[in-house]
Structures are given as C-alpha cells and as structure tokens.
Amino acid sequence: MSIGSRLWGAALALSLCLPVVAHGAEVAKTKAPTPLSAYELYRIYGDKTWTWTTGGGRFFDEGRRFVAWSNDKWKPSFAEGRWVVDDLGQLCMRATWTNAEGAARASTCFGHRKIGNTIYQRRQPNGEWYVFRHASVRQGDEFQKLVPTDTVSAKASELKQILLSQEVARKGG
C-alpha cells in the first residue's frame, strides 16, 4: 500500500470520526451538571422540614434558623443554628448539637447539581452523588422527604428540656 493510499485512508477515517466526536462534545456540553443557585436551593429548603429515619431538621425562613433532633444509636440529641446556601449549589447546616454527653458545633453541607431537570445531591466533601429529585418526581426521591409541616420544633424543644434538666441534676443543682 502506498503512502498516498494510507494518507487518503487516514483522512477518510478522520473525516468520518470528526462529526461524531464533535457531536459527542456538544452532547457532553449540554449534559454537564450545573450547580443549583442559592435561590433554587432556598426555594427547595426554605420553611421545610427534612425528615430523616432518626429525626429531622427544620429550615426556618425567618433568620435562616435551623432546628433539628435525632435519636441516632439511641443517643437523643437536638441542634440549634443556621442554614446557608450559595450559588455553588451548596446547602450547609451550621449548628450546635447537644446530647447527654455535652454540646459540640458541627457544619454539615450538601452539594446540589442538575442535569436538565434532574437534581443530584451528595454530602460534602466526599459523598457519592445520587438522584435527589428526578425530572418527574418519583417515589423514593430524597426530595419527597422535605415537607412543609414543622414536625421538628416540638421534639427538639422537648429534648432540650430533658437534656438541660439532666445536666442540672448531674451538676447537683
């Protein structure tokens, strides 16, 4: 086979591949995940309760207050703090968690990205991405665990009273 034939064959192969490569790059560009804006996150979480299997967290609109309770591993605790969102698709809950052993500050953040109308979420910084809300919401979407009713404040307040009275009793007061 002559060098001219090889060059012609390579040129033909390249001309056939370039449109496919260009199309793939175009599709990848339109399908690239983009961060949710602070406004989008605010609309999702504002004045909602995120129910968890071991408790829940309430995202108050007023003052961006965050209140939560948990009974993870039979250790009841409550949290009080703030929630913040940014234009990088991040929601953070910055709160002081109190249990029978004492209190500690914690910041827990979740990243949010979307492809089309599907929203993905992961715990920051190294969690695995998963579908938070499908384009057409499905049963089992984490998004469905956000409810408008405040199912958290009363339980958090009750735990606060119990834990503070236990602390006073321990200190002999």
PDB file of C-alpha atoms in Angstrom:
ATOM      1  CA  MET A   1       0.000   0.000   0.000  1.00  0.00           C
ATOM      2  CA  SER A   2       1.441   3.359  -0.992  1.00  0.00           C
ATOM      3  CA  ILE A   3       1.933   6.253   1.370  1.00  0.00           C
ATOM      4  CA  GLY A   4      -0.683   8.210  -0.611  1.00  0.00           C
ATOM      5  CA  SER A   5      -3.273   5.481  -0.076  1.00  0.00           C
ATOM      6  CA  ARG A   6      -2.550   5.385   3.645  1.00  0.00           C
ATOM      7  CA  LEU A   7      -2.859   9.167   3.923  1.00  0.00           C
ATOM      8  CA  TRP A   8      -6.111   9.118   1.975  1.00  0.00           C
ATOM      9  CA  GLY A   9      -7.464   6.327   4.228  1.00  0.00           C
ATOM     10  CA  ALA A  10      -6.447   8.241   7.351  1.00  0.00           C
ATOM     11  CA  ALA A  11      -8.071  11.407   6.024  1.00  0.00           C
ATOM     12  CA  LEU A  12     -11.279   9.488   5.258  1.00  0.00           C
ATOM     13  CA  ALA A  13     -11.337   7.907   8.720  1.00  0.00           C
ATOM     14  CA  LEU A  14     -10.695  11.276  10.347  1.00  0.00           C
ATOM     15  CA  SER A  15     -13.443  12.941   8.335  1.00  0.00           C
ATOM     16  CA  LEU A  16     -15.891  10.237   9.404  1.00  0.00           C
ATOM     17  CA  CYS A  17     -14.894  10.472  13.088  1.00  0.00           C
ATOM     18  CA  LEU A  18     -14.786  14.245  13.495  1.00  0.00           C
ATOM     19  CA  PRO A  19     -18.556  14.792  13.242  1.00  0.00           C
ATOM     20  CA  VAL A  20     -19.116  12.016  15.792  1.00  0.00           C
ATOM     21  CA  VAL A  21     -16.506  13.478  18.153  1.00  0.00           C
ATOM     22  CA  ALA A  22     -17.901  16.989  17.679  1.00  0.00           C
ATOM     23  CA  HIS A  23     -21.432  15.732  18.307  1.00  0.00           C
ATOM     24  CA  GLY A  24     -20.274  13.878  21.447  1.00  0.00           C
ATOM     25  CA  ALA A  25     -18.592  17.026  22.779  1.00  0.00           C
ATOM     26  CA  GLU A  26     -21.753  19.019  22.058  1.00  0.00           C
ATOM     27  CA  VAL A  27     -23.929  16.491  23.892  1.00  0.00           C
ATOM     28  CA  ALA A  28     -21.478  16.384  26.803  1.00  0.00           C
ATOM     29  CA  LYS A  29     -21.554  20.176  26.983  1.00  0.00           C
ATOM     30  CA  THR A  30     -25.360  20.273  27.186  1.00  0.00           C
ATOM     31  CA  LYS A  31     -25.412  17.388  29.674  1.00  0.00           C
ATOM     32  CA  ALA A  32     -22.750  18.793  32.004  1.00  0.00           C
ATOM     33  CA  PRO A  33     -24.001  19.154  35.589  1.00  0.00           C
ATOM     34  CA  THR A  34     -24.504  22.718  36.765  1.00  0.00           C
ATOM     35  CA  PRO A  35     -24.733  23.891  40.390  1.00  0.00           C
ATOM     36  CA  LEU A  36     -28.108  24.994  41.707  1.00  0.00           C
ATOM     37  CA  SER A  37     -28.285  28.685  42.562  1.00  0.00           C
ATOM     38  CA  ALA A  38     -28.792  29.955  46.103  1.00  0.00           C
ATOM     39  CA  TYR A  39     -32.303  30.981  45.035  1.00  0.00           C
ATOM     40  CA  GLU A  40     -33.125  27.482  43.762  1.00  0.00           C
ATOM     41  CA  LEU A  41     -31.844  25.933  46.997  1.00  0.00           C
ATOM     42  CA  TYR A  42     -33.780  28.453  49.066  1.00  0.00           C
ATOM     43  CA  ARG A  43     -36.967  27.503  47.182  1.00  0.00           C
ATOM     44  CA  ILE A  44     -36.338  23.807  47.860  1.00  0.00           C
ATOM     45  CA  TYR A  45     -35.472  24.038  51.584  1.00  0.00           C
ATOM     46  CA  GLY A  46     -36.989  27.301  52.891  1.00  0.00           C
ATOM     47  CA  ASP A  47     -39.672  26.729  55.550  1.00  0.00           C
ATOM     48  CA  LYS A  48     -39.462  22.959  55.043  1.00  0.00           C
ATOM     49  CA  THR A  49     -38.688  20.036  57.323  1.00  0.00           C
ATOM     50  CA  TRP A  50     -36.280  17.371  56.076  1.00  0.00           C
ATOM     51  CA  THR A  51     -37.471  14.150  57.667  1.00  0.00           C
ATOM     52  CA  TRP A  52     -34.839  11.532  58.477  1.00  0.00           C
ATOM     53  CA  THR A  53     -35.276   7.958  59.691  1.00  0.00           C
ATOM     54  CA  THR A  54     -33.725   9.027  63.021  1.00  0.00           C
ATOM     55  CA  GLY A  55     -35.247  12.531  63.313  1.00  0.00           C
ATOM     56  CA  GLY A  56     -35.337  15.623  61.151  1.00  0.00           C
ATOM     57  CA  GLY A  57     -34.236  19.188  60.530  1.00  0.00           C
ATOM     58  CA  ARG A  58     -36.334  22.334  60.072  1.00  0.00           C
ATOM     59  CA  PHE A  59     -35.161  25.122  57.761  1.00  0.00           C
ATOM     60  CA  PHE A  60     -36.914  28.253  59.006  1.00  0.00           C
ATOM     61  CA  ASP A  61     -37.219  31.085  56.520  1.00  0.00           C
ATOM     62  CA  GLU A  62     -37.102  33.777  59.212  1.00  0.00           C
ATOM     63  CA  GLY A  63     -33.480  34.371  60.193  1.00  0.00           C
ATOM     64  CA  ARG A  64     -32.456  31.203  58.337  1.00  0.00           C
ATOM     65  CA  ARG A  65     -32.755  29.385  61.648  1.00  0.00           C
ATOM     66  CA  PHE A  66     -32.088  25.636  61.704  1.00  0.00           C
ATOM     67  CA  VAL A  67     -33.506  23.320  64.386  1.00  0.00           C
ATOM     68  CA  ALA A  68     -33.121  19.548  64.411  1.00  0.00           C
ATOM     69  CA  TRP A  69     -33.385  16.466  66.544  1.00  0.00           C
ATOM     70  CA  SER A  70     -32.043  12.962  66.201  1.00  0.00           C
ATOM     71  CA  ASN A  71     -32.151   9.689  68.078  1.00  0.00           C
ATOM     72  CA  ASP A  72     -29.273   8.046  66.249  1.00  0.00           C
ATOM     73  CA  LYS A  73     -27.828   4.965  68.002  1.00  0.00           C
ATOM     74  CA  TRP A  74     -30.161   5.545  70.980  1.00  0.00           C
ATOM     75  CA  LYS A  75     -28.459   8.870  71.742  1.00  0.00           C
ATOM     76  CA  PRO A  76     -31.133  11.576  71.650  1.00  0.00           C
ATOM     77  CA  SER A  77     -29.817  14.992  70.606  1.00  0.00           C
ATOM     78  CA  PHE A  78     -31.046  18.327  69.364  1.00  0.00           C
ATOM     79  CA  ALA A  79     -29.485  21.091  67.305  1.00  0.00           C
ATOM     80  CA  GLU A  80     -29.885  24.835  67.040  1.00  0.00           C
ATOM     81  CA  GLY A  81     -28.162  27.019  64.481  1.00  0.00           C
ATOM     82  CA  ARG A  82     -28.413  28.470  60.980  1.00  0.00           C
ATOM     83  CA  TRP A  83     -28.644  27.224  57.418  1.00  0.00           C
ATOM     84  CA  VAL A  84     -26.940  28.856  54.458  1.00  0.00           C
ATOM     85  CA  VAL A  85     -26.988  28.361  50.697  1.00  0.00           C
ATOM     86  CA  ASP A  86     -24.712  29.645  47.942  1.00  0.00           C
ATOM     87  CA  ASP A  87     -24.531  29.890  44.162  1.00  0.00           C
ATOM     88  CA  LEU A  88     -22.116  26.940  44.051  1.00  0.00           C
ATOM     89  CA  GLY A  89     -25.033  24.604  44.801  1.00  0.00           C
ATOM     90  CA  GLN A  90     -24.201  24.146  48.462  1.00  0.00           C
ATOM     91  CA  LEU A  91     -26.546  23.943  51.461  1.00  0.00           C
ATOM     92  CA  CYS A  92     -24.892  23.996  54.894  1.00  0.00           C
ATOM     93  CA  MET A  93     -26.420  23.433  58.318  1.00  0.00           C
ATOM     94  CA  ARG A  94     -24.242  25.078  60.972  1.00  0.00           C
ATOM     95  CA  ALA A  95     -25.496  24.208  64.410  1.00  0.00           C
ATOM     96  CA  THR A  96     -24.625  23.238  67.962  1.00  0.00           C
ATOM     97  CA  TRP A  97     -25.689  19.670  68.650  1.00  0.00           C
ATOM     98  CA  THR A  98     -26.402  18.762  72.275  1.00  0.00           C
ATOM     99  CA  ASN A  99     -26.757  15.282  73.770  1.00  0.00           C
ATOM    100  CA  ALA A 100     -26.330  13.766  77.264  1.00  0.00           C
ATOM    101  CA  GLU A 101     -22.548  13.972  76.926  1.00  0.00           C
ATOM    102  CA  GLY A 102     -22.444  17.697  76.114  1.00  0.00           C
ATOM    103  CA  ALA A 103     -22.572  20.077  73.163  1.00  0.00           C
ATOM    104  CA  ALA A 104     -20.479  20.490  70.020  1.00  0.00           C
ATOM    105  CA  ARG A 105     -20.644  22.699  66.951  1.00  0.00           C
ATOM    106  CA  ALA A 106     -20.982  20.978  63.591  1.00  0.00           C
ATOM    107  CA  SER A 107     -21.283  22.061  59.984  1.00  0.00           C
ATOM    108  CA  THR A 108     -22.870  19.608  57.577  1.00  0.00           C
ATOM    109  CA  CYS A 109     -23.018  20.527  53.890  1.00  0.00           C
ATOM    110  CA  PHE A 110     -24.663  19.034  50.813  1.00  0.00           C
ATOM    111  CA  GLY A 111     -23.794  19.795  47.198  1.00  0.00           C
ATOM    112  CA  HIS A 112     -26.504  20.037  44.546  1.00  0.00           C
ATOM    113  CA  ARG A 113     -26.088  19.792  40.761  1.00  0.00           C
ATOM    114  CA  LYS A 114     -28.599  19.458  37.977  1.00  0.00           C
ATOM    115  CA  ILE A 115     -28.611  17.938  34.545  1.00  0.00           C
ATOM    116  CA  GLY A 116     -31.725  19.098  32.756  1.00  0.00           C
ATOM    117  CA  ASN A 117     -34.475  18.946  35.385  1.00  0.00           C
ATOM    118  CA  THR A 118     -32.891  16.148  37.425  1.00  0.00           C
ATOM    119  CA  ILE A 119     -31.187  17.266  40.635  1.00  0.00           C
ATOM    120  CA  TYR A 120     -28.294  15.322  42.163  1.00  0.00           C
ATOM    121  CA  GLN A 121     -27.075  15.623  45.747  1.00  0.00           C
ATOM    122  CA  ARG A 122     -24.119  14.468  47.801  1.00  0.00           C
ATOM    123  CA  ARG A 123     -22.820  15.043  51.280  1.00  0.00           C
ATOM    124  CA  GLN A 124     -19.783  17.296  51.057  1.00  0.00           C
ATOM    125  CA  PRO A 125     -16.942  16.943  50.615  1.00  0.00           C
ATOM    126  CA  ASN A 126     -16.627  13.298  49.515  1.00  0.00           C
ATOM    127  CA  GLY A 127     -20.080  11.721  49.441  1.00  0.00           C
ATOM    128  CA  GLU A 128     -21.411   9.821  46.449  1.00  0.00           C
ATOM    129  CA  TRP A 129     -23.715  11.673  44.044  1.00  0.00           C
ATOM    130  CA  TYR A 130     -27.275  10.332  43.896  1.00  0.00           C
ATOM    131  CA  VAL A 131     -30.562  11.488  42.375  1.00  0.00           C
ATOM    132  CA  PHE A 132     -32.177  13.891  44.834  1.00  0.00           C
ATOM    133  CA  ARG A 133     -35.131  14.675  42.550  1.00  0.00           C
ATOM    134  CA  HIS A 134     -35.891  13.101  39.193  1.00  0.00           C
ATOM    135  CA  ALA A 135     -37.195  15.390  36.438  1.00  0.00           C
ATOM    136  CA  SER A 136     -40.597  13.826  37.165  1.00  0.00           C
ATOM    137  CA  VAL A 137     -40.572  13.309  40.930  1.00  0.00           C
ATOM    138  CA  ARG A 138     -40.602   9.619  41.825  1.00  0.00           C
ATOM    139  CA  GLN A 139     -41.469   7.726  44.948  1.00  0.00           C
ATOM    140  CA  GLY A 140     -38.263   7.318  46.926  1.00  0.00           C
ATOM    141  CA  ASP A 141     -36.698  10.616  45.805  1.00  0.00           C
ATOM    142  CA  GLU A 142     -34.975  12.252  48.782  1.00  0.00           C
ATOM    143  CA  PHE A 143     -36.744  15.459  47.715  1.00  0.00           C
ATOM    144  CA  GLN A 144     -40.033  13.944  48.921  1.00  0.00           C
ATOM    145  CA  LYS A 145     -38.682  13.908  52.492  1.00  0.00           C
ATOM    146  CA  LEU A 146     -38.942  17.709  52.515  1.00  0.00           C
ATOM    147  CA  VAL A 147     -42.358  18.583  53.919  1.00  0.00           C
ATOM    148  CA  PRO A 148     -43.973  21.945  54.733  1.00  0.00           C
ATOM    149  CA  THR A 149     -45.134  20.893  58.212  1.00  0.00           C
ATOM    150  CA  ASP A 150     -42.864  21.601  61.177  1.00  0.00           C
ATOM    151  CA  THR A 151     -42.504  18.129  62.693  1.00  0.00           C
ATOM    152  CA  VAL A 152     -39.230  19.015  64.434  1.00  0.00           C
ATOM    153  CA  SER A 153     -39.529  22.015  66.775  1.00  0.00           C
ATOM    154  CA  ALA A 154     -41.702  20.403  69.473  1.00  0.00           C
ATOM    155  CA  LYS A 155     -39.483  17.297  69.716  1.00  0.00           C
ATOM    156  CA  ALA A 156     -36.279  19.388  69.698  1.00  0.00           C
ATOM    157  CA  SER A 157     -37.701  21.595  72.460  1.00  0.00           C
ATOM    158  CA  GLU A 158     -38.700  18.533  74.491  1.00  0.00           C
ATOM    159  CA  LEU A 159     -35.209  17.037  74.141  1.00  0.00           C
ATOM    160  CA  LYS A 160     -33.674  20.374  75.092  1.00  0.00           C
ATOM    161  CA  GLN A 161     -35.709  20.456  78.320  1.00  0.00           C
ATOM    162  CA  ILE A 162     -34.829  16.844  79.178  1.00  0.00           C
ATOM    163  CA  LEU A 163     -31.122  17.175  78.411  1.00  0.00           C
ATOM    164  CA  LEU A 164     -30.762  20.500  80.225  1.00  0.00           C
ATOM    165  CA  SER A 165     -32.552  19.132  83.326  1.00  0.00           C
ATOM    166  CA  GLN A 166     -30.247  16.075  83.262  1.00  0.00           C
ATOM    167  CA  GLU A 167     -27.227  18.386  83.107  1.00  0.00           C
ATOM    168  CA  VAL A 168     -28.510  20.408  86.062  1.00  0.00           C
ATOM    169  CA  ALA A 169     -29.104  17.185  88.027  1.00  0.00           C
ATOM    170  CA  ARG A 170     -25.573  15.951  87.229  1.00  0.00           C
ATOM    171  CA  LYS A 171     -24.090  19.197  88.462  1.00  0.00           C
ATOM    172  CA  GLY A 172     -26.100  18.869  91.677  1.00  0.00           C
ATOM    173  CA  GLY A 173     -28.190  21.953  91.120  1.00  0.00           C
TER     174      GLY A 173
END
